[in-house]
Short mmCIF file of C-alpha atoms and ligand atoms in Angstrom, two decimals:
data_model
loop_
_atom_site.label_atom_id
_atom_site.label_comp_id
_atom_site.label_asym_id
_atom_site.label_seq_id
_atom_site.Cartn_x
_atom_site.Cartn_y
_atom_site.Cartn_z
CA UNK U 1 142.18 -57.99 125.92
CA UNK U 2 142.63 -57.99 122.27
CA UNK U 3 140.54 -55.73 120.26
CA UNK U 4 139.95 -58.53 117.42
CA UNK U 5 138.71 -61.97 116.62
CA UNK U 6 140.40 -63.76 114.33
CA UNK U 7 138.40 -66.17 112.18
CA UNK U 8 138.44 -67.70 108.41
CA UNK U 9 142.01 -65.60 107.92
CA UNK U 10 140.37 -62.28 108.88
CA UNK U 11 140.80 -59.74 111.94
CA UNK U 12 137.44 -59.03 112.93
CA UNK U 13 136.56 -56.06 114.96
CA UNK U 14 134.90 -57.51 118.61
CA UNK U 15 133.18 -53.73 118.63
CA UNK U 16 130.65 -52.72 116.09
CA UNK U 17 128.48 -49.82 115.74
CA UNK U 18 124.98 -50.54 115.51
CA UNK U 19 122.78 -48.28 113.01
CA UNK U 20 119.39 -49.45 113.65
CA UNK U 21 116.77 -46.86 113.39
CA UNK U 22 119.36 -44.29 112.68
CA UNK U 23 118.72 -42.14 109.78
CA UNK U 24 119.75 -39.39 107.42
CA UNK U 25 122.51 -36.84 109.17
CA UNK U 26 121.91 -38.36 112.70
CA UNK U 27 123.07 -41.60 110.95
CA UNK U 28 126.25 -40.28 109.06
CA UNK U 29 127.36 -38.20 111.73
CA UNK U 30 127.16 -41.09 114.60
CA UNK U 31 129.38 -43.49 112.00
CA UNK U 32 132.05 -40.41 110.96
CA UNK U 33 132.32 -39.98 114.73
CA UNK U 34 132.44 -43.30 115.54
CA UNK U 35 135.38 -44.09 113.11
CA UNK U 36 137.15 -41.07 114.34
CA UNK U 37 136.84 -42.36 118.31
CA UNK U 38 138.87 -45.72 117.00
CA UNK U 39 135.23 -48.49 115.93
CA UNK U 40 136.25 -50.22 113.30
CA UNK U 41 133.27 -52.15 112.48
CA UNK U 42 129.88 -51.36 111.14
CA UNK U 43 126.28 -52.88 111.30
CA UNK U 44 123.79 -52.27 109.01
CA UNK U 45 120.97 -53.70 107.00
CA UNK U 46 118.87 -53.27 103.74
CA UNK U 47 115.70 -53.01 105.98
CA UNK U 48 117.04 -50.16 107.98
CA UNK U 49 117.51 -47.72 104.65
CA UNK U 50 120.60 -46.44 105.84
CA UNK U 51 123.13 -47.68 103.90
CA UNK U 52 123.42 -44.72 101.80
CA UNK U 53 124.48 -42.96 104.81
CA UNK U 54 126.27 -45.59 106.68
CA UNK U 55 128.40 -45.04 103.26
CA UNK U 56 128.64 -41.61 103.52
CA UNK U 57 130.18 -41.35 107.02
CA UNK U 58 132.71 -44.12 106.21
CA UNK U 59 133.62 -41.69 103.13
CA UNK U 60 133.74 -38.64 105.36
CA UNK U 61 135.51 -40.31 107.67
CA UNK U 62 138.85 -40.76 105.45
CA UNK U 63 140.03 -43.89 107.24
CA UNK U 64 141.09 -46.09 104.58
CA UNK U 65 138.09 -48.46 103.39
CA UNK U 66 140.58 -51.88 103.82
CA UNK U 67 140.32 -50.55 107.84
CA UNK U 68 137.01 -50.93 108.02
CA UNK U 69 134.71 -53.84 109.00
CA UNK U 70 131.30 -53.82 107.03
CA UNK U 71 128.01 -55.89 108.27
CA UNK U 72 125.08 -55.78 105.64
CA UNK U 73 121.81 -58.27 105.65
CA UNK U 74 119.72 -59.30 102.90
CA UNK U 75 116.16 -58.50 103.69
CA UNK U 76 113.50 -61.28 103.81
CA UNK U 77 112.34 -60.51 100.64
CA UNK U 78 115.29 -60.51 98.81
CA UNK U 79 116.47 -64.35 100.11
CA UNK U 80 115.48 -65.61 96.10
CA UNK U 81 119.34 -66.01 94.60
CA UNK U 82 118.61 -63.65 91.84
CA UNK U 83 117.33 -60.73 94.14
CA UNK U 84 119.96 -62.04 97.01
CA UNK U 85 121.98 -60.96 93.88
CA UNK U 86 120.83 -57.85 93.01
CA UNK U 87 120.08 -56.76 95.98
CA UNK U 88 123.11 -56.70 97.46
CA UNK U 89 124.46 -55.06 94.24
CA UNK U 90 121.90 -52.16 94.93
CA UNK U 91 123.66 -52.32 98.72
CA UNK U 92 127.16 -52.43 97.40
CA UNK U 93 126.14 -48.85 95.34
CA UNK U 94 124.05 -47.11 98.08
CA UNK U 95 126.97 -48.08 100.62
CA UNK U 96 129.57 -46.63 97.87
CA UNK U 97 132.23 -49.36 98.16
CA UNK U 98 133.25 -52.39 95.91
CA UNK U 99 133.13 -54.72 98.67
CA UNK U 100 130.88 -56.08 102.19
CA UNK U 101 132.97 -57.45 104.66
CA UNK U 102 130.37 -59.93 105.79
CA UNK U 103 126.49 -60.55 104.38
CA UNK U 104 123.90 -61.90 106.27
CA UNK U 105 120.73 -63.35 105.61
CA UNK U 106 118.70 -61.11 107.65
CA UNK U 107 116.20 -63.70 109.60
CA UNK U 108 115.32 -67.01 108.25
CA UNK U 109 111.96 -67.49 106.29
CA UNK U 110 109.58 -70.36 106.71
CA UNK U 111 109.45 -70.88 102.32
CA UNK U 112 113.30 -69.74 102.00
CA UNK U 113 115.32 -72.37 100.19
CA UNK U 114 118.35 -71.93 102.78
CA UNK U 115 120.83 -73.43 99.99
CA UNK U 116 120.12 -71.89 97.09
CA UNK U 117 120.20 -68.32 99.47
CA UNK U 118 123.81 -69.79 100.66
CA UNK U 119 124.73 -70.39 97.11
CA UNK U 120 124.25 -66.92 95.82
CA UNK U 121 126.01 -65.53 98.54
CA UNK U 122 128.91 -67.75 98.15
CA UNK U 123 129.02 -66.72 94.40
CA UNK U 124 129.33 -63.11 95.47
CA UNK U 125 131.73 -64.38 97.61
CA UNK U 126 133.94 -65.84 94.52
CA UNK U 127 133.32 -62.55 92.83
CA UNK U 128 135.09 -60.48 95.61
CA UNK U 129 131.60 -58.61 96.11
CA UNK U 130 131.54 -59.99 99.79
CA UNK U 131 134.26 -61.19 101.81
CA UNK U 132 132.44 -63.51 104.21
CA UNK U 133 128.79 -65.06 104.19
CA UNK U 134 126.86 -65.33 107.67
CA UNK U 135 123.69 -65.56 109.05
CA UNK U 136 121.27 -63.84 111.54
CA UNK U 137 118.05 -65.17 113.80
CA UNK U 138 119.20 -68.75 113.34
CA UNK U 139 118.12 -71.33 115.86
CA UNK U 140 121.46 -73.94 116.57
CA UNK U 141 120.21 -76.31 114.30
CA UNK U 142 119.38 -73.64 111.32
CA UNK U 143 122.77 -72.27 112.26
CA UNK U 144 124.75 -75.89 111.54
CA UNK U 145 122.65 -76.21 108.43
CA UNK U 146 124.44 -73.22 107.55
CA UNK U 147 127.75 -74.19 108.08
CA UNK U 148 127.19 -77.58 106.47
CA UNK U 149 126.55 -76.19 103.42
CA UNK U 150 129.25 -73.59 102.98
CA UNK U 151 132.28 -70.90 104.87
CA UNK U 152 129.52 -69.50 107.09
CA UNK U 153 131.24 -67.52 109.65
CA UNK U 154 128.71 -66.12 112.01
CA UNK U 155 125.42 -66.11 113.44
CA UNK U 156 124.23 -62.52 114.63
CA UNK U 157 121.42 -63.00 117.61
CA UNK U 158 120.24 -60.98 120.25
CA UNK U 159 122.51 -61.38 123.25
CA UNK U 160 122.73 -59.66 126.71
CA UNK U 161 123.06 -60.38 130.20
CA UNK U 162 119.13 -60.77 129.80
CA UNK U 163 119.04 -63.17 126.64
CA UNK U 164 122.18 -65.76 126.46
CA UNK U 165 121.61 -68.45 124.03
CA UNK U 166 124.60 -70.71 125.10
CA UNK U 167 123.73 -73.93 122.39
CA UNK U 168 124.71 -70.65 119.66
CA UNK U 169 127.22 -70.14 121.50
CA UNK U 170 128.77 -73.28 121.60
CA UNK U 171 128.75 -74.09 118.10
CA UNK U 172 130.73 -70.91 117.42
CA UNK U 173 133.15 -71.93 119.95
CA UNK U 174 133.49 -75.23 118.87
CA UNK U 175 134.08 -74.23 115.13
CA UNK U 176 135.78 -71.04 115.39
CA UNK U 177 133.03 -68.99 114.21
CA UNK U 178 131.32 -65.67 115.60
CA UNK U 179 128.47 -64.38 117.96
CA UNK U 180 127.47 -61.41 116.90
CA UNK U 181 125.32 -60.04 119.62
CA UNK U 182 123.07 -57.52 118.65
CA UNK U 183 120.91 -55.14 121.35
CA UNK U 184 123.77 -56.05 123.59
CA UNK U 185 122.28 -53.70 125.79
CA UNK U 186 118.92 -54.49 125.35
CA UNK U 187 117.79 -51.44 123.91
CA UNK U 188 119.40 -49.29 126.72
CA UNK U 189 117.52 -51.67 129.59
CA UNK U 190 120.75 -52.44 130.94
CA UNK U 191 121.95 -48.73 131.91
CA UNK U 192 119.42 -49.02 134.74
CA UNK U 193 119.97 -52.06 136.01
CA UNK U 194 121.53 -51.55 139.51
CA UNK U 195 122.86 -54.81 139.96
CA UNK U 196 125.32 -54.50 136.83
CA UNK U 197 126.27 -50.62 138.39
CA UNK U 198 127.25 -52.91 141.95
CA UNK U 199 129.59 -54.78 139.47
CA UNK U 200 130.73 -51.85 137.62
CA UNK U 201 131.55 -49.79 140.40
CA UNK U 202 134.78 -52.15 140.90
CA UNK U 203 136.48 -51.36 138.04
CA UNK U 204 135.14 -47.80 137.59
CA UNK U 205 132.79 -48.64 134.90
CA UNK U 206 129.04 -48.21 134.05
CA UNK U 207 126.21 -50.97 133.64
CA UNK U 208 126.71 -50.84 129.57
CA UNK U 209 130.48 -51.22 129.83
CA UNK U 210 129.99 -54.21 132.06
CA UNK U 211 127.42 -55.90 130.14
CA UNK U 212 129.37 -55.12 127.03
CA UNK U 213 132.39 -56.51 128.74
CA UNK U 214 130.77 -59.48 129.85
CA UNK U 215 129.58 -60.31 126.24
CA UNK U 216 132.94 -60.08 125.22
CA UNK U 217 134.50 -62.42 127.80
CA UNK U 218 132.13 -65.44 126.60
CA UNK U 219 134.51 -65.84 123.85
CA UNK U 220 133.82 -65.46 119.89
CA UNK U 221 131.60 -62.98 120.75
CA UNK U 222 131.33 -59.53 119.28
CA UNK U 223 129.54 -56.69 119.99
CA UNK U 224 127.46 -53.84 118.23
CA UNK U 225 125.64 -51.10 120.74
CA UNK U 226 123.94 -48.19 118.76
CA UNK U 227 124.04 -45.16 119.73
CA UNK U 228 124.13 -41.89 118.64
CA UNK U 229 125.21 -39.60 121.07
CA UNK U 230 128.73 -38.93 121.32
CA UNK U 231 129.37 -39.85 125.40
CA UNK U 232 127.91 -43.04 125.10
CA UNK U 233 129.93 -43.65 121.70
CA UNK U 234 133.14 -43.01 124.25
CA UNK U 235 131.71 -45.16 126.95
CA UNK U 236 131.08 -48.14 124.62
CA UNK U 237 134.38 -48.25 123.17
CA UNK U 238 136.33 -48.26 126.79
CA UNK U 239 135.26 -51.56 127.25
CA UNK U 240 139.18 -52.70 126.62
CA UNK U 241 141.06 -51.83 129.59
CA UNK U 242 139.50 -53.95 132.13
CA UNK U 243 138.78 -57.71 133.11
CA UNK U 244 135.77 -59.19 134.71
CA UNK U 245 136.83 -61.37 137.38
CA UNK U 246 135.44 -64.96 137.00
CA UNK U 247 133.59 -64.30 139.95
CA UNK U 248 131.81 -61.02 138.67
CA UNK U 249 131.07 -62.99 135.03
CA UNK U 250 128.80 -65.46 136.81
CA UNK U 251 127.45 -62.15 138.77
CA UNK U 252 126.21 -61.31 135.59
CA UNK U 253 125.11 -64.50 134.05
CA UNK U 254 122.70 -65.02 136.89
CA UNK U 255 120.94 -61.94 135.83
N1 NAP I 301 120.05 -58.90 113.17
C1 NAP I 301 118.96 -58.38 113.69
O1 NAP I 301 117.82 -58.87 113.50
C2 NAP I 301 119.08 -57.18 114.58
C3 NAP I 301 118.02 -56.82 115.42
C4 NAP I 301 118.18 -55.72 116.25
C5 NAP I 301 119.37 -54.99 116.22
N2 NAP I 301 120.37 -55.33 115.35
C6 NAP I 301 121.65 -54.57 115.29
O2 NAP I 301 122.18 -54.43 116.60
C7 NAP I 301 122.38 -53.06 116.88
C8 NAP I 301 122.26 -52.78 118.37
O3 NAP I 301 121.01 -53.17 118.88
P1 NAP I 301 119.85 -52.13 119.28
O4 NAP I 301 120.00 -50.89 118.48
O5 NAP I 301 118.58 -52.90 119.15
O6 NAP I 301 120.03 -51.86 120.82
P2 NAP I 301 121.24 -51.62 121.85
O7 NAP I 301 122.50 -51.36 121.13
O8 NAP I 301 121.17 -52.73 122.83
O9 NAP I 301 120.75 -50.31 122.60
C9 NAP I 301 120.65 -49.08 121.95
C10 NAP I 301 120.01 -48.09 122.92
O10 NAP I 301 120.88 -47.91 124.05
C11 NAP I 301 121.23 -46.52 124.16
N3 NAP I 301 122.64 -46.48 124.57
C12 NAP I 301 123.71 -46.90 123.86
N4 NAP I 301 124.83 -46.77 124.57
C13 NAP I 301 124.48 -46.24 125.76
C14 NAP I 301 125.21 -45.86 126.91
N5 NAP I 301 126.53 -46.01 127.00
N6 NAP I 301 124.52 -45.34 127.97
C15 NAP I 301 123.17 -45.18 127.90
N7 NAP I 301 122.42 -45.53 126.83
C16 NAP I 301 123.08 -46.06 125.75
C17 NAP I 301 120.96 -45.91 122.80
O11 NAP I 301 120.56 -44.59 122.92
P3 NAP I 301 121.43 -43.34 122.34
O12 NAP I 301 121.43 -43.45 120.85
O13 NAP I 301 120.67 -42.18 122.87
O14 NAP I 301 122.81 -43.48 122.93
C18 NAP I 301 119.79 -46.76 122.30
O15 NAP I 301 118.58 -46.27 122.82
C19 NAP I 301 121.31 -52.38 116.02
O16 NAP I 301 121.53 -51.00 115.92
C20 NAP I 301 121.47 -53.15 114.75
O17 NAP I 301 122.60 -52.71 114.03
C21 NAP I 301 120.25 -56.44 114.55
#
């Protein structure tokens, strides 16, 4: 299976690494190490005041910065243009790098002016400060709002073989956008889940690598586990060198 998606003339990364509620050294070390085991792609917000460090391991890293694939969200509070603005200037600095790969709007508001939030990020768009403009916690229909009023590329929403939102889905499929599924492994519920280990034991793998597999195999779907320990930073990434048989895929869709 290939190891990217390809959408709005970019190679996207279909692994991620999550940084949620990782901070300080734990933080940088997880992302150098990550980069070093072959993830390409990053996920991280203003809310989870890591950027600074999620900066700092790319640096440490050494891999050249054009390799890399960078998430960031605009908080809820920042979804005014002018502080959508500034705000993701103050990311750009803390992050150390002249450019985001993709910005999301974090989670919609009930008083945000969805537009005028589009806008701004299209104008950092035109300005080379981002590369692509997304969106994350949209329902379908906030999600084709989106994309009606500009390049929108992806929706990021929690998916796993315990949440599928197949109308999300579908729109991404149907306009060659992105999933991005985030606590693809539902905050480590899945490693237990002995039905997924039945599956796994098949092709050798464990209950993460088959959900994380599965996820992929939907289609314009990517994935971003966090972790932070350096086994299950190798487990997540072997997720390329086997196939879920259609059989096992609805296995794991009727969970
Ligand atoms: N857009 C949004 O609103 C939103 C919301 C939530 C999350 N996110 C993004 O999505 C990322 C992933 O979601 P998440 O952090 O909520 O949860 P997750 O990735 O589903 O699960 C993370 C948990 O699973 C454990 N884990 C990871 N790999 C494992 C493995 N191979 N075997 C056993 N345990 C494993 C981790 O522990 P260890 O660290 O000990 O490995 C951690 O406790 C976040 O970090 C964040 O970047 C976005």
């Amino acid at each position: 299976m290939k190891k990217y998606l390809d959408i709005a003339n970019d190679r996207i990364p279909l692994l991620g690494l999550g940084t949620w509620e990782m901070n300080g050294e734990e933080c940088m070390n997880a992302v150098e190490a990550a980069i070093h085991m072959g993830y390409r792609h990053l996920d991280t917000a203003q809310m989870y005041k890591n950027e600074a460090e999620v900066g700092k391991g790319m640096k440490q890293s050494n891999i050249k910065r054009e390799e890399l694939f960078l998430t960031t969200k605009v908080s809820t509070d920042n979804l005014e243009p002018a502080a959508l603005i500034r705000s993701t200037e103050k990311s750009l600095k803390e992050l150390k790098t002249d450019y985001i790969d993709l910005l999301l709007i974090h989670w919609p508001t009930p008083d945000m002016d969805m537009k005028e939030s589009l806008s701004a990020m299209f104008r950092l768009k035109d300005q080379g400060k981002i590369k692509h403009a997304g969106v994350s916690n949209f329902s379908p229909a906030q999600f084709r709002e989106a994309i009606d009023t500009g390049p929108v590329i992806c929706n990021q929403i929690k998916l796993s073989p315990y949440t599928t939102r197949d109308d999300n889905l579908y729109i991404a499929k149907e306009k060659n956008l992105m999933i991005t599924a985030y606590s693809p492994l539902d905050r480590g519920k899945v490693i237990k889940d002995t039905r997924l280990q039945e599956i796994g034991k098949r092709y050798n793998k464990n209950a993460a690598q088959v959900a994380l597999r599965w996820l992929l195999q939907l289609g314009n779907v990517s994935v971003i586990p966090k972790s932070s320990k350096l086994e299950h930073l190798h487990e997540n990434i072997e997720i390329f060198d086997f196939e879920l048989s259609r059989e096992d895929m609805k296995k794991v869709a009727g969970i």
